[in-house]
Amino acid sequence: MKPRQQRMLAFGLAAVGIAIAAALTLTAFEENMMFFVDISDVKEGSYPANRIFRVGGLVVEGSVQRKAGELEIQFDLTDLKSELTVIYEGLLPDLFREGQGIIALGRINTSGQFVADEVLAKHDEKYMPPEVADSLAKYRQEDAPAIDSGTNDP
Amino acid sequence: MWTWFYKLASPPHFFGISEKMIPWFGVPGILLITWGTWNGLFVAPPDYQQGDAFRIIYVHVPSAYLSMMAYVVMAIAAGIGLIWRIKLSHAVAAAAAPLGAWFTFLALATGMIWGRPMWGTWWEWGDPRLTSELMMLFLYFGYMALHAAIDDIAKADSASAVLALVGAVNIPIIHYSVEWWSSLHQGATILRYNGPAMPTEMLVPLLINIFGFTLVFAALLLGRARTEVMYRERRKVWVRNHVLPDST
């Protein structure tokens, strides 16, 4: 085999070897590399005990409660399977609102609620102009079963 | 059949053709960036969720794309240099490293500026996308530092090339980090299974900017590579004839 072909082979084998090593390392550290824990996992009890960790979920509609004049806020997060109550005292990101994806950093208290030190908003990869978003929202509302629609909004 | 490839490996030949190529890459690139940025700032509609703040995407995404592409160029050039023993290829790799580092820095900086109002934080240490992109910045620094630390240029080239190739495994990690692990950074908007999650009016200036940035990178790379070649070949006759045409 010519020296150049030998180098190519060595190079190729090294590349494959490094890729396998990286894949094995990353799979082995899977659990440590999760940026946040799912709500369902927290409810089941599989979250790191005795240290702060992050949870991620969507803010449940109508769950945001704040006493007037106080900074403390309470809301529920869901991953569409389970719900978790979060208590937080501090500044909220601009994007915080019902239905928004949220990542909270903190720990579980004795009552099973999540006391957050930091609340971050997470947005998805979709971008659209406001008009498109409005017509999508209307489209979804029209499709939804009419449970309590007492208005004649078009 | 491979004559053009081997001619390209000749430093004086490369030096000659690259001088002519630079304006063909640089001028269209700058024009495209100008059009794309102006369009992205003033013509594209605001985002329903982020308002006008999303427009930083027109700098952030092209920079991030280039930061990774520059690394791929550097790694391929390093590989060609190692396998085919073409010195010019190592010069191209060395020229690409600082450019790639700057694009990585720009991607991280614009990302932080974007993240502060949108996410509520400048940086999150556990996020896999942010961490792997920062890792790539360190790989660029490592390449440049290792190269500078070894006196013999051929040995320096080989050592840095090995570092570039080992670090190349980071590139798919950066791209797929948002899919493989839970993260704060959102998933891909353009390279999606169901097609781009962006309307045309927002997407076109972004693609134009990505293409424009790529052309400008090519022009800058050629310029840096020429300087690198000239320095490495500084004792050769063809360089002396180029610098002092009347000396012969």
CSV table of C-alpha atoms in Angstrom, one decimal:
chain,number,residue,atom,x,y,z
A,1,MET,CA,0.0,0.0,0.0
A,2,LYS,CA,1.4,3.4,-0.9
A,3,PRO,CA,2.3,5.6,2.1
A,4,ARG,CA,-0.4,8.1,1.2
A,5,GLN,CA,-3.1,5.3,1.3
A,6,GLN,CA,-1.7,4.2,4.6
A,7,ARG,CA,-2.1,7.7,5.9
A,8,MET,CA,-5.6,7.9,4.6
A,9,LEU,CA,-6.5,4.6,6.3
A,10,ALA,CA,-4.9,5.7,9.6
A,11,PHE,CA,-6.7,8.9,9.4
A,12,GLY,CA,-10.0,7.2,8.6
A,13,LEU,CA,-9.7,4.7,11.4
A,14,ALA,CA,-8.7,7.5,13.9
A,15,ALA,CA,-11.8,9.5,12.9
A,16,VAL,CA,-14.1,6.5,13.3
A,17,GLY,CA,-12.4,5.7,16.6
A,18,ILE,CA,-12.8,9.3,17.9
A,19,ALA,CA,-16.4,9.4,16.8
A,20,ILE,CA,-17.2,6.1,18.7
A,21,ALA,CA,-15.3,7.3,21.8
A,22,ALA,CA,-17.3,10.5,21.8
A,23,ALA,CA,-20.6,8.7,21.3
A,24,LEU,CA,-19.9,6.3,24.1
A,25,THR,CA,-18.8,9.1,26.4
A,26,LEU,CA,-21.8,11.2,25.7
A,27,THR,CA,-24.3,8.3,26.1
A,28,ALA,CA,-22.6,7.4,29.4
A,29,PHE,CA,-23.1,10.9,30.7
A,30,GLU,CA,-26.6,11.2,29.4
A,31,GLU,CA,-28.3,11.8,32.7
A,32,ASN,CA,-25.8,14.4,33.9
A,33,MET,CA,-26.1,16.3,30.7
A,34,MET,CA,-29.8,17.0,30.8
A,35,PHE,CA,-30.3,20.7,31.1
A,36,PHE,CA,-33.7,20.3,32.8
A,37,VAL,CA,-35.8,17.6,34.2
A,38,ASP,CA,-39.3,16.9,32.8
A,39,ILE,CA,-42.3,17.6,35.0
A,40,SER,CA,-43.4,13.9,34.9
A,41,ASP,CA,-40.0,12.8,36.1
A,42,VAL,CA,-40.2,15.3,39.0
A,43,LYS,CA,-43.6,14.0,39.9
A,44,GLU,CA,-42.3,10.4,39.9
A,45,GLY,CA,-39.5,11.5,42.2
A,46,SER,CA,-36.6,10.9,39.8
A,47,TYR,CA,-34.9,14.3,40.3
A,48,PRO,CA,-31.6,15.1,42.0
A,49,ALA,CA,-32.2,15.2,45.7
A,50,ASN,CA,-30.5,17.7,48.0
A,51,ARG,CA,-29.3,20.1,45.2
A,52,ILE,CA,-30.8,22.7,43.0
A,53,PHE,CA,-31.8,21.5,39.5
A,54,ARG,CA,-33.8,22.8,36.6
A,55,VAL,CA,-37.4,21.9,35.5
A,56,GLY,CA,-38.9,22.7,32.1
A,57,GLY,CA,-42.5,22.9,31.1
A,58,LEU,CA,-45.3,25.1,29.8
A,59,VAL,CA,-47.2,27.5,32.0
A,60,VAL,CA,-50.7,26.2,32.6
A,61,GLU,CA,-53.4,28.6,31.5
A,62,GLY,CA,-55.1,30.4,34.4
A,63,SER,CA,-52.6,29.1,37.0
A,64,VAL,CA,-50.6,32.3,37.5
A,65,GLN,CA,-51.3,33.8,40.9
A,66,ARG,CA,-49.8,36.9,42.4
A,67,LYS,CA,-50.9,38.7,45.5
A,68,ALA,CA,-51.3,42.4,44.9
A,69,GLY,CA,-48.3,44.5,45.8
A,70,GLU,CA,-46.1,41.4,46.4
A,71,LEU,CA,-43.2,40.2,44.3
A,72,GLU,CA,-44.0,36.5,44.9
A,73,ILE,CA,-45.7,34.7,42.1
A,74,GLN,CA,-47.1,31.1,41.8
A,75,PHE,CA,-47.8,29.2,38.7
A,76,ASP,CA,-48.1,25.6,37.4
A,77,LEU,CA,-45.9,24.0,34.9
A,78,THR,CA,-47.0,21.1,32.7
A,79,ASP,CA,-45.4,18.8,30.2
A,80,LEU,CA,-48.9,17.8,29.1
A,81,LYS,CA,-48.8,14.7,31.3
A,82,SER,CA,-48.3,16.1,34.8
A,83,GLU,CA,-48.3,19.4,36.6
A,84,LEU,CA,-46.0,21.0,39.1
A,85,THR,CA,-46.5,24.1,41.2
A,86,VAL,CA,-43.7,26.7,41.1
A,87,ILE,CA,-43.2,29.4,43.6
A,88,TYR,CA,-40.9,32.3,42.6
A,89,GLU,CA,-39.9,35.7,44.0
A,90,GLY,CA,-38.0,37.8,41.6
A,91,LEU,CA,-38.0,39.3,38.1
A,92,LEU,CA,-39.6,37.4,35.3
A,93,PRO,CA,-38.4,37.4,31.7
A,94,ASP,CA,-40.4,39.5,29.2
A,95,LEU,CA,-41.6,36.4,27.4
A,96,PHE,CA,-43.2,34.9,30.5
A,97,ARG,CA,-46.9,34.3,29.9
A,98,GLU,CA,-49.5,31.6,30.0
A,99,GLY,CA,-48.7,28.8,27.6
A,100,GLN,CA,-45.1,29.8,27.3
A,101,GLY,CA,-42.2,27.4,27.8
A,102,ILE,CA,-40.4,28.0,31.0
A,103,ILE,CA,-37.3,26.7,32.6
A,104,ALA,CA,-37.0,27.2,36.4
A,105,LEU,CA,-33.9,26.7,38.6
A,106,GLY,CA,-34.5,25.7,42.2
A,107,ARG,CA,-35.4,22.9,44.5
A,108,ILE,CA,-38.4,20.9,45.7
A,109,ASN,CA,-39.8,22.0,49.1
A,110,THR,CA,-41.3,19.7,51.7
A,111,SER,CA,-44.8,20.3,50.3
A,112,GLY,CA,-43.8,19.0,46.9
A,113,GLN,CA,-43.8,22.4,45.3
A,114,PHE,CA,-40.8,23.8,43.3
A,115,VAL,CA,-39.2,26.9,44.8
A,116,ALA,CA,-37.4,28.7,42.0
A,117,ASP,CA,-34.4,30.9,42.3
A,118,GLU,CA,-34.4,31.8,38.6
A,119,VAL,CA,-37.0,31.6,35.9
A,120,LEU,CA,-36.1,31.6,32.2
A,121,ALA,CA,-38.3,31.7,29.2
A,122,LYS,CA,-37.7,29.3,26.4
A,123,HIS,CA,-39.1,29.9,22.9
A,124,ASP,CA,-39.4,27.4,20.1
A,125,GLU,CA,-37.8,27.6,16.6
A,126,LYS,CA,-40.9,29.0,14.9
A,127,TYR,CA,-41.0,32.6,13.7
A,128,MET,CA,-44.0,34.3,12.2
A,129,PRO,CA,-45.5,37.8,11.7
A,130,PRO,CA,-48.2,38.9,14.2
A,131,GLU,CA,-51.0,38.6,11.6
A,132,VAL,CA,-50.2,35.0,10.9
A,133,ALA,CA,-50.1,34.2,14.6
A,134,ASP,CA,-53.4,35.9,15.1
A,135,SER,CA,-55.1,34.0,12.3
A,136,LEU,CA,-53.6,30.8,13.6
A,137,ALA,CA,-55.0,31.5,17.0
A,138,LYS,CA,-58.4,32.2,15.6
A,139,TYR,CA,-58.3,29.1,13.4
A,140,ARG,CA,-57.6,27.0,16.5
A,141,GLN,CA,-60.4,28.6,18.5
A,142,GLU,CA,-62.9,28.0,15.7
A,143,ASP,CA,-61.9,24.4,15.6
A,144,ALA,CA,-62.2,23.9,19.4
A,145,PRO,CA,-65.5,22.5,20.7
A,146,ALA,CA,-67.8,25.3,21.9
A,147,ILE,CA,-67.9,24.7,25.6
A,148,ASP,CA,-68.4,28.1,27.1
A,149,SER,CA,-68.6,30.4,24.1
A,150,GLY,CA,-71.3,32.9,25.0
A,151,THR,CA,-70.1,35.6,22.7
A,152,ASN,CA,-70.7,36.1,19.0
A,153,ASP,CA,-67.1,37.0,18.1
A,154,PRO,CA,-66.4,36.3,14.4
B,1,MET,CA,-7.2,14.5,-14.5
B,2,TRP,CA,-5.9,15.6,-11.1
B,3,THR,CA,-3.6,18.2,-12.6
B,4,TRP,CA,-5.7,21.1,-11.5
B,5,PHE,CA,-5.6,19.7,-7.9
B,6,TYR,CA,-1.8,19.4,-7.9
B,7,LYS,CA,-1.4,22.8,-9.6
B,8,LEU,CA,-3.4,24.2,-6.8
B,9,ALA,CA,-0.8,22.8,-4.4
B,10,SER,CA,1.9,25.0,-6.0
B,11,PRO,CA,2.4,28.1,-3.8
B,12,PRO,CA,3.2,30.5,-6.6
B,13,HIS,CA,0.3,29.3,-8.7
B,14,PHE,CA,-2.1,29.6,-5.7
B,15,PHE,CA,-0.7,33.0,-4.9
B,16,GLY,CA,-1.4,34.2,-8.5
B,17,ILE,CA,-4.9,32.9,-8.9
B,18,SER,CA,-6.0,33.9,-5.4
B,19,GLU,CA,-5.2,37.5,-6.0
B,20,LYS,CA,-7.7,37.5,-8.9
B,21,MET,CA,-10.3,35.5,-7.0
B,22,ILE,CA,-10.6,37.7,-4.0
B,23,PRO,CA,-12.7,40.5,-5.5
B,24,TRP,CA,-15.0,38.0,-7.1
B,25,PHE,CA,-15.9,36.6,-3.7
B,26,GLY,CA,-15.6,39.8,-1.6
B,27,VAL,CA,-17.6,42.3,-3.7
B,28,PRO,CA,-20.7,40.1,-4.2
B,29,GLY,CA,-20.4,39.0,-0.6
B,30,ILE,CA,-20.5,42.5,0.8
B,31,LEU,CA,-23.4,43.5,-1.6
B,32,LEU,CA,-25.4,40.5,-0.4
B,33,ILE,CA,-24.8,41.2,3.2
B,34,THR,CA,-25.8,44.8,2.7
B,35,TRP,CA,-29.0,43.8,1.0
B,36,GLY,CA,-29.8,41.0,3.4
B,37,THR,CA,-29.1,43.2,6.5
B,38,TRP,CA,-31.2,46.1,5.3
B,39,ASN,CA,-34.0,43.8,4.3
B,40,GLY,CA,-33.8,42.0,7.6
B,41,LEU,CA,-33.8,45.2,9.6
B,42,PHE,CA,-36.5,47.2,7.8
B,43,VAL,CA,-38.5,45.0,5.4
B,44,ALA,CA,-39.0,41.7,7.2
B,45,PRO,CA,-42.1,41.7,9.4
B,46,PRO,CA,-41.6,41.6,13.2
B,47,ASP,CA,-42.0,38.3,15.1
B,48,TYR,CA,-45.3,37.6,16.8
B,49,GLN,CA,-43.5,36.7,20.0
B,50,GLN,CA,-40.1,38.5,20.0
B,51,GLY,CA,-41.1,41.7,18.1
B,52,ASP,CA,-38.2,43.5,16.5
B,53,ALA,CA,-35.7,41.9,18.8
B,54,PHE,CA,-35.5,38.8,16.7
B,55,ARG,CA,-33.8,40.7,13.9
B,56,ILE,CA,-30.4,40.0,15.5
B,57,ILE,CA,-30.9,36.6,13.9
B,58,TYR,CA,-29.6,38.1,10.6
B,59,VAL,CA,-26.2,38.4,12.2
B,60,HIS,CA,-26.3,35.6,14.8
B,61,VAL,CA,-27.3,32.7,12.5
B,62,PRO,CA,-24.8,33.5,9.7
B,63,SER,CA,-22.0,33.9,12.2
B,64,ALA,CA,-22.9,30.6,13.9
B,65,TYR,CA,-23.1,28.9,10.5
B,66,LEU,CA,-19.7,30.3,9.4
B,67,SER,CA,-18.1,29.5,12.7
B,68,MET,CA,-18.8,25.8,12.0
B,69,MET,CA,-18.1,26.0,8.3
B,70,ALA,CA,-14.7,27.6,8.9
B,71,TYR,CA,-13.9,24.7,11.3
B,72,VAL,CA,-14.9,22.2,8.6
B,73,VAL,CA,-12.7,24.0,6.1
B,74,MET,CA,-9.9,24.0,8.6
B,75,ALA,CA,-10.3,20.4,9.4
B,76,ILE,CA,-10.5,19.3,5.7
B,77,ALA,CA,-7.4,21.4,4.8
B,78,ALA,CA,-5.6,19.9,7.8
B,79,GLY,CA,-6.6,16.4,6.7
B,80,ILE,CA,-5.5,17.0,3.1
B,81,GLY,CA,-2.2,18.4,4.4
B,82,LEU,CA,-1.6,15.3,6.6
B,83,ILE,CA,-2.6,12.7,4.0
B,84,TRP,CA,-1.3,14.2,0.8
B,85,ARG,CA,1.5,16.1,2.5
B,86,ILE,CA,0.6,19.3,0.7
B,87,LYS,CA,2.1,22.2,2.7
B,88,LEU,CA,-0.2,24.8,1.1
B,89,SER,CA,-3.1,23.0,2.6
B,90,HIS,CA,-1.7,23.5,6.1
B,91,ALA,CA,-1.3,27.2,5.2
B,92,VAL,CA,-5.0,27.4,4.4
B,93,ALA,CA,-5.9,25.6,7.7
B,94,ALA,CA,-3.7,28.1,9.6
B,95,ALA,CA,-5.3,31.0,7.8
B,96,ALA,CA,-8.8,29.7,8.6
B,97,ALA,CA,-8.3,29.4,12.3
B,98,PRO,CA,-8.4,33.1,13.4
B,99,LEU,CA,-11.3,33.7,11.0
B,100,GLY,CA,-13.3,30.8,12.5
B,101,ALA,CA,-12.5,32.1,16.0
B,102,TRP,CA,-13.8,35.5,15.2
B,103,PHE,CA,-17.1,34.1,13.8
B,104,THR,CA,-17.5,31.9,16.8
B,105,PHE,CA,-17.0,34.9,19.1
B,106,LEU,CA,-19.5,36.9,17.1
B,107,ALA,CA,-22.0,34.1,17.3
B,108,LEU,CA,-21.6,33.8,21.0
B,109,ALA,CA,-21.7,37.6,21.6
B,110,THR,CA,-24.8,38.1,19.5
B,111,GLY,CA,-26.3,35.1,21.1
B,112,MET,CA,-25.8,36.6,24.6
B,113,ILE,CA,-27.2,39.9,23.5
B,114,TRP,CA,-30.2,38.1,22.2
B,115,GLY,CA,-30.6,35.8,25.1
B,116,ARG,CA,-30.6,38.4,27.8
B,117,PRO,CA,-34.0,39.9,27.0
B,118,MET,CA,-35.6,36.8,25.5
B,119,TRP,CA,-34.5,34.1,27.8
B,120,GLY,CA,-33.7,36.2,30.8
B,121,THR,CA,-30.0,35.3,31.0
B,122,TRP,CA,-26.7,36.2,29.3
B,123,TRP,CA,-25.5,32.6,29.6
B,124,GLU,CA,-26.5,29.2,31.0
B,125,TRP,CA,-23.6,26.9,31.7
B,126,GLY,CA,-25.6,23.6,31.4
B,127,ASP,CA,-27.0,24.3,27.9
B,128,PRO,CA,-25.4,21.9,25.4
B,129,ARG,CA,-25.6,24.2,22.5
B,130,LEU,CA,-23.8,27.1,24.2
B,131,THR,CA,-21.3,24.8,25.8
B,132,SER,CA,-20.3,23.0,22.6
B,133,GLU,CA,-20.0,26.3,20.7
B,134,LEU,CA,-17.8,27.7,23.4
B,135,MET,CA,-15.8,24.4,23.2
B,136,MET,CA,-15.2,25.1,19.5
B,137,LEU,CA,-13.8,28.6,20.4
B,138,PHE,CA,-11.4,26.9,22.7
B,139,LEU,CA,-10.5,24.4,19.9
B,140,TYR,CA,-9.7,27.3,17.6
B,141,PHE,CA,-7.5,28.9,20.3
B,142,GLY,CA,-5.9,25.6,20.9
B,143,TYR,CA,-5.1,25.2,17.2
B,144,MET,CA,-3.5,28.6,17.1
B,145,ALA,CA,-1.6,28.2,20.4
B,146,LEU,CA,-0.3,24.8,19.5
B,147,HIS,CA,0.9,26.0,16.1
B,148,ALA,CA,2.7,29.0,17.6
B,149,ALA,CA,4.3,26.9,20.3
B,150,ILE,CA,6.2,24.6,18.0
B,151,ASP,CA,9.2,26.2,16.2
B,152,ASP,CA,9.5,23.8,13.2
B,153,ILE,CA,6.6,24.7,10.9
B,154,ALA,CA,6.1,21.2,9.5
B,155,LYS,CA,5.8,19.7,13.0
B,156,ALA,CA,3.6,22.5,14.1
B,157,ASP,CA,1.3,21.9,11.1
B,158,SER,CA,1.1,18.2,11.8
B,159,ALA,CA,0.3,18.7,15.5
B,160,SER,CA,-2.3,21.4,14.9
B,161,ALA,CA,-3.8,19.3,12.2
B,162,VAL,CA,-4.3,16.4,14.6
B,163,LEU,CA,-5.9,18.7,17.1
B,164,ALA,CA,-8.2,20.1,14.4
B,165,LEU,CA,-9.3,16.6,13.3
B,166,VAL,CA,-9.9,15.3,16.8
B,167,GLY,CA,-12.0,18.4,17.5
B,168,ALA,CA,-14.0,17.9,14.4
B,169,VAL,CA,-16.3,15.5,16.3
B,170,ASN,CA,-17.6,18.7,18.0
B,171,ILE,CA,-19.3,19.9,14.8
B,172,PRO,CA,-22.2,17.4,14.7
B,173,ILE,CA,-22.4,17.7,18.5
B,174,ILE,CA,-23.0,21.4,18.2
B,175,HIS,CA,-25.6,20.9,15.5
B,176,TYR,CA,-27.5,18.1,17.1
B,177,SER,CA,-27.1,19.2,20.7
B,178,VAL,CA,-30.6,20.7,20.7
B,179,GLU,CA,-32.1,17.4,19.5
B,180,TRP,CA,-30.1,15.0,21.6
B,181,TRP,CA,-30.5,16.7,25.0
B,182,SER,CA,-32.9,19.0,26.7
B,183,SER,CA,-31.7,22.6,26.3
B,184,LEU,CA,-32.6,26.2,26.6
B,185,HIS,CA,-31.6,27.0,23.0
B,186,GLN,CA,-34.4,26.1,20.7
B,187,GLY,CA,-34.1,23.6,17.8
B,188,ALA,CA,-33.2,24.3,14.2
B,189,THR,CA,-35.5,26.7,12.3
B,190,ILE,CA,-34.1,26.2,8.8
B,191,LEU,CA,-32.8,22.6,8.6
B,192,ARG,CA,-36.0,20.9,9.8
B,193,TYR,CA,-37.8,17.8,8.6
B,194,ASN,CA,-41.0,19.6,7.9
B,195,GLY,CA,-39.2,22.6,6.2
B,196,PRO,CA,-38.2,26.0,7.5
B,197,ALA,CA,-40.3,27.3,10.4
B,198,MET,CA,-40.1,30.8,9.0
B,199,PRO,CA,-42.2,32.6,6.4
B,200,THR,CA,-40.5,33.6,3.1
B,201,GLU,CA,-40.3,37.3,4.0
B,202,MET,CA,-38.2,36.5,7.1
B,203,LEU,CA,-36.3,33.6,5.6
B,204,VAL,CA,-35.0,35.1,2.3
B,205,PRO,CA,-32.9,37.8,3.9
B,206,LEU,CA,-31.5,35.2,6.3
B,207,LEU,CA,-30.4,32.9,3.5
B,208,ILE,CA,-29.0,35.9,1.6
B,209,ASN,CA,-26.9,36.9,4.6
B,210,ILE,CA,-25.7,33.4,5.2
B,211,PHE,CA,-24.6,33.2,1.5
B,212,GLY,CA,-23.0,36.7,1.7
B,213,PHE,CA,-21.2,35.9,4.9
B,214,THR,CA,-19.8,32.7,3.2
B,215,LEU,CA,-18.5,34.7,0.2
B,216,VAL,CA,-16.9,37.3,2.5
B,217,PHE,CA,-15.3,34.4,4.5
B,218,ALA,CA,-13.9,32.9,1.3
B,219,ALA,CA,-12.4,36.3,0.3
B,220,LEU,CA,-10.9,36.8,3.8
B,221,LEU,CA,-9.6,33.2,3.8
B,222,LEU,CA,-7.9,33.7,0.5
B,223,GLY,CA,-6.4,36.9,1.7
B,224,ARG,CA,-5.0,35.4,4.9
B,225,ALA,CA,-3.8,32.3,3.1
B,226,ARG,CA,-1.8,34.4,0.6
B,227,THR,CA,-0.1,36.1,3.5
B,228,GLU,CA,0.5,32.8,5.2
B,229,VAL,CA,2.0,31.3,2.0
B,230,MET,CA,4.1,34.3,1.5
B,231,TYR,CA,5.5,34.1,5.0
B,232,ARG,CA,6.2,30.4,4.8
B,233,GLU,CA,7.9,30.7,1.4
B,234,ARG,CA,9.7,33.9,2.2
B,235,ARG,CA,13.1,32.6,1.4
B,236,LYS,CA,12.1,31.3,-2.1
B,237,VAL,CA,13.0,33.0,-5.3
B,238,TRP,CA,9.4,33.5,-6.4
B,239,VAL,CA,8.6,35.5,-3.3
B,240,ARG,CA,11.6,37.7,-3.8
B,241,ASN,CA,10.7,38.3,-7.4
B,242,HIS,CA,7.2,39.2,-6.4
B,243,VAL,CA,8.2,41.7,-3.6
B,244,LEU,CA,11.2,43.2,-5.4
B,245,PRO,CA,10.6,42.7,-9.1
B,246,ASP,CA,13.7,44.7,-10.1
B,247,SER,CA,16.2,42.8,-7.9
B,248,THR,CA,16.9,39.9,-10.4
